[in-house]
XYZ file of C-alpha atoms in Angstrom:
379
model
C -24.719 -34.933 19.857
C -24.223 -36.343 16.367
C -20.545 -35.608 15.598
C -20.978 -36.440 11.903
C -23.621 -33.719 11.580
C -21.392 -31.115 13.285
C -18.249 -31.755 11.188
C -19.510 -29.932 8.040
C -20.366 -26.882 10.193
C -16.895 -26.909 11.764
C -15.249 -27.161 8.350
C -17.397 -24.266 7.046
C -16.575 -22.001 10.013
C -12.862 -22.847 9.769
C -12.900 -22.033 6.041
C -14.516 -18.634 6.675
C -11.986 -17.934 9.422
C -9.063 -18.736 7.098
C -10.478 -16.513 4.328
C -10.891 -13.611 6.773
C -7.393 -14.166 8.160
C -5.663 -14.117 4.782
C -7.831 -11.243 3.544
C -7.336 -8.920 6.498
C -4.014 -9.938 7.976
C -1.668 -7.019 8.436
C 0.777 -6.387 5.652
C 3.710 -4.117 6.584
C 3.610 -2.332 3.198
C -0.093 -1.529 3.494
C 0.228 -0.619 7.160
C 3.118 1.783 6.545
C 1.341 3.422 3.587
C -2.015 4.011 5.270
C -0.303 5.209 8.466
C 1.704 7.772 6.488
C -1.517 8.935 4.823
C -3.304 9.209 8.170
C -6.057 6.872 7.047
C -7.602 3.572 8.098
C -8.642 0.196 6.749
C -12.339 -0.550 6.288
C -12.329 -4.289 6.960
C -15.795 -4.826 5.491
C -14.973 -3.472 2.028
C -11.218 -4.100 2.149
C -10.612 -0.441 1.245
C -7.946 1.819 2.695
C -9.619 5.197 3.266
C -7.828 8.537 3.676
C -8.824 12.192 3.490
C -7.313 14.698 1.082
C -8.591 18.155 0.203
C -11.536 17.470 2.504
C -12.609 14.439 0.435
C -12.482 10.773 1.416
C -10.398 8.879 -1.132
C -9.933 5.132 -1.023
C -7.602 2.588 -2.512
C -7.645 -1.180 -2.621
C -5.164 -3.850 -3.619
C -6.598 -7.016 -5.186
C -4.013 -9.813 -5.097
C -3.373 -11.903 -8.206
C -5.388 -15.050 -8.829
C -5.011 -17.947 -11.219
C -6.565 -16.039 -14.133
C -6.198 -12.394 -13.086
C -3.240 -10.107 -12.330
C -2.935 -8.048 -9.174
C -4.814 -4.737 -9.367
C -4.369 -1.467 -7.492
C -7.452 0.772 -7.521
C -7.517 4.389 -6.318
C -10.863 6.209 -6.335
C -12.671 9.409 -5.406
C -16.406 10.191 -5.098
C -17.487 12.039 -8.253
C -21.159 12.662 -9.016
C -22.305 13.385 -12.554
C -24.849 12.257 -15.149
C -22.196 10.918 -17.500
C -19.725 8.041 -17.719
C -16.570 7.063 -19.568
C -13.647 4.637 -19.629
C -10.184 5.422 -20.966
C -7.916 2.595 -22.129
C -4.724 2.398 -24.127
C -5.793 2.008 -27.767
C -5.239 -1.547 -29.016
C -4.924 -2.997 -32.501
C -8.401 -4.444 -32.060
C -9.742 -0.932 -31.423
C -7.967 0.512 -34.468
C -9.218 -2.234 -36.790
C -12.794 -1.845 -35.531
C -12.617 1.893 -36.267
C -11.022 1.318 -39.654
C -13.887 -0.860 -40.908
C -16.448 1.548 -39.465
C -17.924 -0.898 -36.945
C -17.000 1.155 -33.865
C -17.015 4.917 -33.487
C -14.639 6.388 -30.905
C -15.038 9.773 -29.289
C -12.465 12.168 -30.758
C -10.924 15.045 -28.782
C -9.280 16.801 -31.755
C -5.939 16.145 -30.039
C -4.270 13.772 -32.527
C -1.550 12.583 -30.145
C -4.103 11.826 -27.414
C -6.604 10.180 -29.798
C -3.915 7.913 -31.254
C -2.730 6.802 -27.840
C -5.987 6.347 -25.916
C -9.408 4.895 -26.609
C -12.405 6.574 -24.948
C -15.497 4.447 -24.357
C -18.751 6.177 -23.395
C -22.481 5.853 -24.015
C -22.995 9.463 -22.857
C -21.160 10.730 -25.910
C -21.783 14.468 -25.549
C -20.740 14.370 -21.895
C -17.456 12.578 -22.651
C -16.702 14.709 -25.708
C -17.204 17.924 -23.711
C -15.208 16.555 -20.769
C -12.133 15.654 -22.822
C -12.170 18.912 -24.768
C -10.343 20.358 -21.769
C -6.589 20.031 -22.109
C -6.169 19.712 -18.329
C -8.306 16.548 -18.345
C -6.249 15.019 -21.149
C -3.012 15.930 -19.344
C -4.353 14.266 -16.190
C -4.989 11.053 -18.121
C -1.431 11.196 -19.480
C -0.001 11.635 -15.984
C -1.854 8.608 -14.629
C -0.765 6.415 -17.531
C 2.843 7.604 -17.222
C 2.694 6.666 -13.535
C 1.714 3.111 -14.570
C -2.084 3.019 -14.378
C -3.813 1.052 -17.133
C -7.462 2.112 -16.913
C -9.361 5.246 -15.878
C -13.138 5.146 -15.499
C -16.109 7.133 -14.237
C -19.581 5.660 -13.729
C -21.435 8.758 -12.559
C -20.670 8.010 -8.908
C -16.928 7.500 -8.568
C -13.835 8.314 -10.590
C -11.110 5.698 -10.354
C -7.748 4.705 -11.742
C -6.720 1.032 -11.953
C -3.288 -0.498 -12.334
C -3.437 -4.081 -13.598
C -0.307 -6.142 -12.901
C 0.631 -3.946 -9.933
C 3.566 -5.047 -7.761
C 2.577 -4.242 -4.185
C 6.215 -3.505 -3.331
C 5.785 -0.299 -5.334
C 2.975 0.889 -3.057
C 3.790 3.955 -1.002
C 2.211 7.203 0.222
C 3.858 9.181 -2.593
C 2.219 7.107 -5.340
C -1.189 7.226 -3.670
C -1.021 10.985 -3.008
C 0.042 11.735 -6.588
C -2.780 9.650 -8.079
C -5.295 11.136 -5.640
C -4.257 14.673 -6.583
C -4.688 13.922 -10.297
C -8.099 12.318 -9.727
C -9.122 15.380 -7.704
C -8.224 17.595 -10.686
C -10.219 15.342 -13.001
C -13.310 15.492 -10.741
C -13.624 19.281 -11.040
C -15.597 21.277 -13.628
C -17.734 18.439 -14.950
C -19.941 19.097 -18.017
C -23.647 19.762 -17.617
C -26.142 16.922 -17.839
C -27.250 16.071 -21.369
C -30.889 15.015 -20.847
C -31.418 13.581 -24.336
C -28.719 10.945 -23.812
C -30.647 8.925 -21.225
C -33.969 7.118 -20.893
C -34.994 6.182 -17.354
C -31.412 6.836 -16.260
C -29.946 4.476 -18.895
C -27.905 5.904 -21.789
C -29.848 5.585 -25.046
C -26.912 3.936 -26.818
C -26.723 1.254 -24.151
C -30.380 0.181 -24.346
C -29.910 -1.739 -27.606
C -26.833 -3.455 -26.218
C -28.714 -4.441 -23.065
C -31.392 -6.036 -25.261
C -28.739 -7.968 -27.229
C -27.081 -9.228 -24.044
C -30.457 -10.116 -22.505
C -31.605 -12.217 -25.478
C -28.343 -14.175 -25.736
C -28.160 -14.675 -21.945
C -31.787 -15.838 -21.829
C -31.021 -18.323 -24.600
C -28.009 -19.636 -22.682
C -30.009 -19.988 -19.451
C -32.781 -21.800 -21.335
C -30.240 -24.182 -22.834
C -28.772 -24.891 -19.406
C -32.208 -25.307 -17.821
C -33.177 -27.804 -20.545
C -30.380 -30.066 -19.283
C -32.589 -31.152 -16.355
C -35.073 -32.645 -18.862
C -32.338 -33.985 -21.149
C -31.225 -36.473 -18.483
C -34.629 -38.196 -18.753
C -34.097 -39.084 -22.410
C -30.389 -39.991 -22.839
C -29.706 -40.841 -26.512
C -27.375 -43.675 -27.433
C -25.732 -41.495 -30.097
C -25.179 -38.085 -28.507
C -22.824 -36.972 -31.256
C -25.291 -37.870 -34.012
C -28.037 -35.800 -32.441
C -25.562 -32.945 -31.921
C -24.720 -32.983 -35.648
C -28.426 -32.851 -36.485
C -28.869 -29.903 -34.112
C -26.290 -27.909 -36.087
C -28.867 -27.594 -38.874
C -30.787 -25.331 -36.483
C -28.122 -23.807 -34.223
C -25.757 -22.475 -36.897
C -28.398 -20.599 -38.964
C -29.868 -19.211 -35.711
C -26.429 -18.048 -34.585
C -25.642 -16.362 -37.914
C -29.029 -14.600 -38.003
C -28.640 -13.378 -34.419
C -25.124 -12.110 -35.060
C -26.416 -10.046 -37.999
C -29.106 -8.592 -35.737
C -26.558 -7.934 -32.972
C -24.218 -6.160 -35.380
C -27.073 -3.854 -36.384
C -27.945 -3.165 -32.735
C -24.455 -2.431 -31.366
C -22.753 -0.900 -34.412
C -21.568 2.686 -34.081
C -20.753 2.674 -30.353
C -17.207 3.111 -29.122
C -17.369 -0.278 -27.426
C -19.292 -2.009 -30.220
C -16.497 -4.419 -31.178
C -15.931 -5.604 -27.614
C -19.644 -6.046 -26.923
C -20.086 -7.890 -30.229
C -17.270 -10.301 -29.324
C -18.719 -11.081 -25.872
C -22.282 -11.424 -27.172
C -21.089 -13.750 -29.947
C -19.392 -16.021 -27.390
C -22.549 -16.161 -25.256
C -24.724 -16.663 -28.341
C -22.768 -19.552 -29.868
C -22.943 -21.403 -26.543
C -26.664 -20.577 -26.241
C -27.510 -21.718 -29.788
C -25.549 -24.971 -29.519
C -26.956 -25.876 -26.106
C -30.531 -24.869 -26.827
C -30.739 -26.628 -30.202
C -29.025 -29.820 -29.014
C -30.997 -30.119 -25.777
C -34.288 -29.248 -27.500
C -33.808 -32.062 -30.027
C -33.043 -34.548 -27.244
C -36.198 -33.523 -25.372
C -38.401 -33.665 -28.493
C -36.885 -37.033 -29.454
C -37.788 -38.504 -26.077
C -40.884 -36.577 -24.994
C -42.806 -37.110 -28.234
C -41.688 -40.718 -28.681
C -44.763 -42.968 -29.123
C -42.777 -46.129 -29.966
C -42.982 -49.235 -27.782
C -40.244 -50.024 -25.294
C -37.712 -52.679 -26.297
C -35.639 -54.807 -23.891
C -32.096 -55.857 -24.756
C -30.051 -58.325 -22.661
C -26.340 -57.714 -23.080
C -23.381 -59.270 -21.276
C -21.160 -56.729 -19.518
C -17.776 -57.169 -21.164
C -15.740 -54.843 -18.930
C -15.938 -52.008 -16.428
C -13.539 -49.175 -15.637
C -13.158 -46.006 -13.596
C -11.983 -42.551 -14.729
C -10.596 -40.040 -12.218
C -10.488 -36.330 -13.083
C -9.868 -33.506 -10.597
C -10.780 -35.609 -7.547
C -13.981 -36.800 -9.240
C -14.496 -40.457 -10.098
C -16.732 -41.636 -12.927
C -17.697 -45.267 -13.480
C -18.380 -46.933 -16.839
C -19.352 -50.308 -18.273
C -19.031 -51.747 -21.769
C -21.614 -54.186 -23.081
C -22.007 -56.146 -26.318
C -24.226 -54.152 -28.673
C -27.588 -55.267 -30.036
C -27.508 -52.659 -32.826
C -26.499 -53.497 -36.372
C -22.995 -52.361 -37.217
C -22.070 -51.823 -33.546
C -19.786 -54.025 -31.478
C -20.016 -52.388 -28.038
C -22.071 -49.819 -26.124
C -20.722 -47.731 -23.260
C -22.739 -46.474 -20.264
C -21.960 -44.472 -17.150
C -23.155 -46.122 -13.921
C -23.269 -45.186 -10.239
C -20.562 -46.211 -7.780
C -23.011 -48.590 -6.090
C -23.896 -50.298 -9.382
C -20.214 -50.424 -10.334
C -19.347 -52.268 -7.118
C -22.012 -54.933 -7.771
C -21.125 -55.579 -11.400
C -18.882 -58.531 -12.282
C -17.434 -58.295 -15.789
C -18.257 -61.367 -17.873
C -20.969 -62.509 -15.427
C -23.411 -59.615 -14.954
C -26.046 -59.134 -17.659
C -27.466 -55.673 -18.284
C -31.102 -55.436 -19.333
C -31.265 -52.184 -21.301
C -34.721 -50.830 -22.104
C -34.819 -48.386 -25.011
C -37.241 -46.584 -27.322
C -36.592 -45.717 -30.968
C -37.111 -41.964 -30.534
C -39.536 -39.567 -32.198
C -36.698 -38.263 -34.414
C -35.111 -41.678 -34.955
C -32.449 -41.439 -32.230
C -32.693 -44.472 -29.930
C -32.605 -43.526 -26.245
C -32.331 -45.357 -22.936
C -35.395 -45.681 -20.688
C -33.663 -47.660 -17.922
C -30.915 -50.193 -17.223
C -31.254 -53.217 -14.904
C -28.768 -55.940 -13.915
C -28.815 -59.666 -13.201
C -26.223 -62.400 -12.737
C -25.791 -64.835 -15.653
């Protein structure tokens, strides 16, 4: 048996075993809570399931990670044709409403409307739902208990507590939240047929289109990278500056279109912010990589060979990754040195001051010189 071939498999299996161990190891707090509730742990989903009022509730604790706080989620099955999310109203929300970009659902309860922000693309459903004082009181109770988000997607109704300290977990907290969610799941409004097309809320269709276009642009820009590596320009920054002549106008035009598409929804300002972040990355990548490809692919100039002495070589280590570079005397007017990344094998063979690099280039269809290949020989 080839031991070297088996080692990766052993490492993979051990890694999976460690993940399962740390994910499902018994925690005395969780064990005591679920035992008191008379429930059980579903090890596949990581949910603690218990029955109350003849309904299976579940809760799950997601431990904190490097970029996310710990989250406690408590949920109940709740079927409807509507959806909503309730968050504490932020300054961002208030400013978006003030300028008329976003339009929040109002309940005619000033205290509630000033404190919470309701997001929904089934507007009539959410408006009718929160007309009931009992529903608004239930939201208040959950927020007073410490929960930071309440949402319903047409299938489940759940309350989430971001930044939850698991030492606060106990059967009393879970029972109280479950009872409130049970109250909220009763007497749901009727289905408003005009609000959906093929099961998708009408208001959300335009947003889906905006996300799809920007995401497709980003994926295209990333995919173009595989062709970019065939035509590496000597002046990457110069070609990037040229690409801004195309990427910035495209970004501005698309943001105007996006604003028209998403404006008027309760979540318009948040969607616009996310789409703008995706779009700026998409426009920059797509324009830059497209110019590099056009510059190399359509280049009809003859190849030129340049022999340059390798002046020095050095290694850069970042996050356990090593990159290898060489510096050579430049053949271009106004340039003293050129820098290239090389493989580890090439790096080990190169002797600074003795190895000569033969660099084959072409002038580029757009005037940006690019590297065809690099060879080496001893002086």
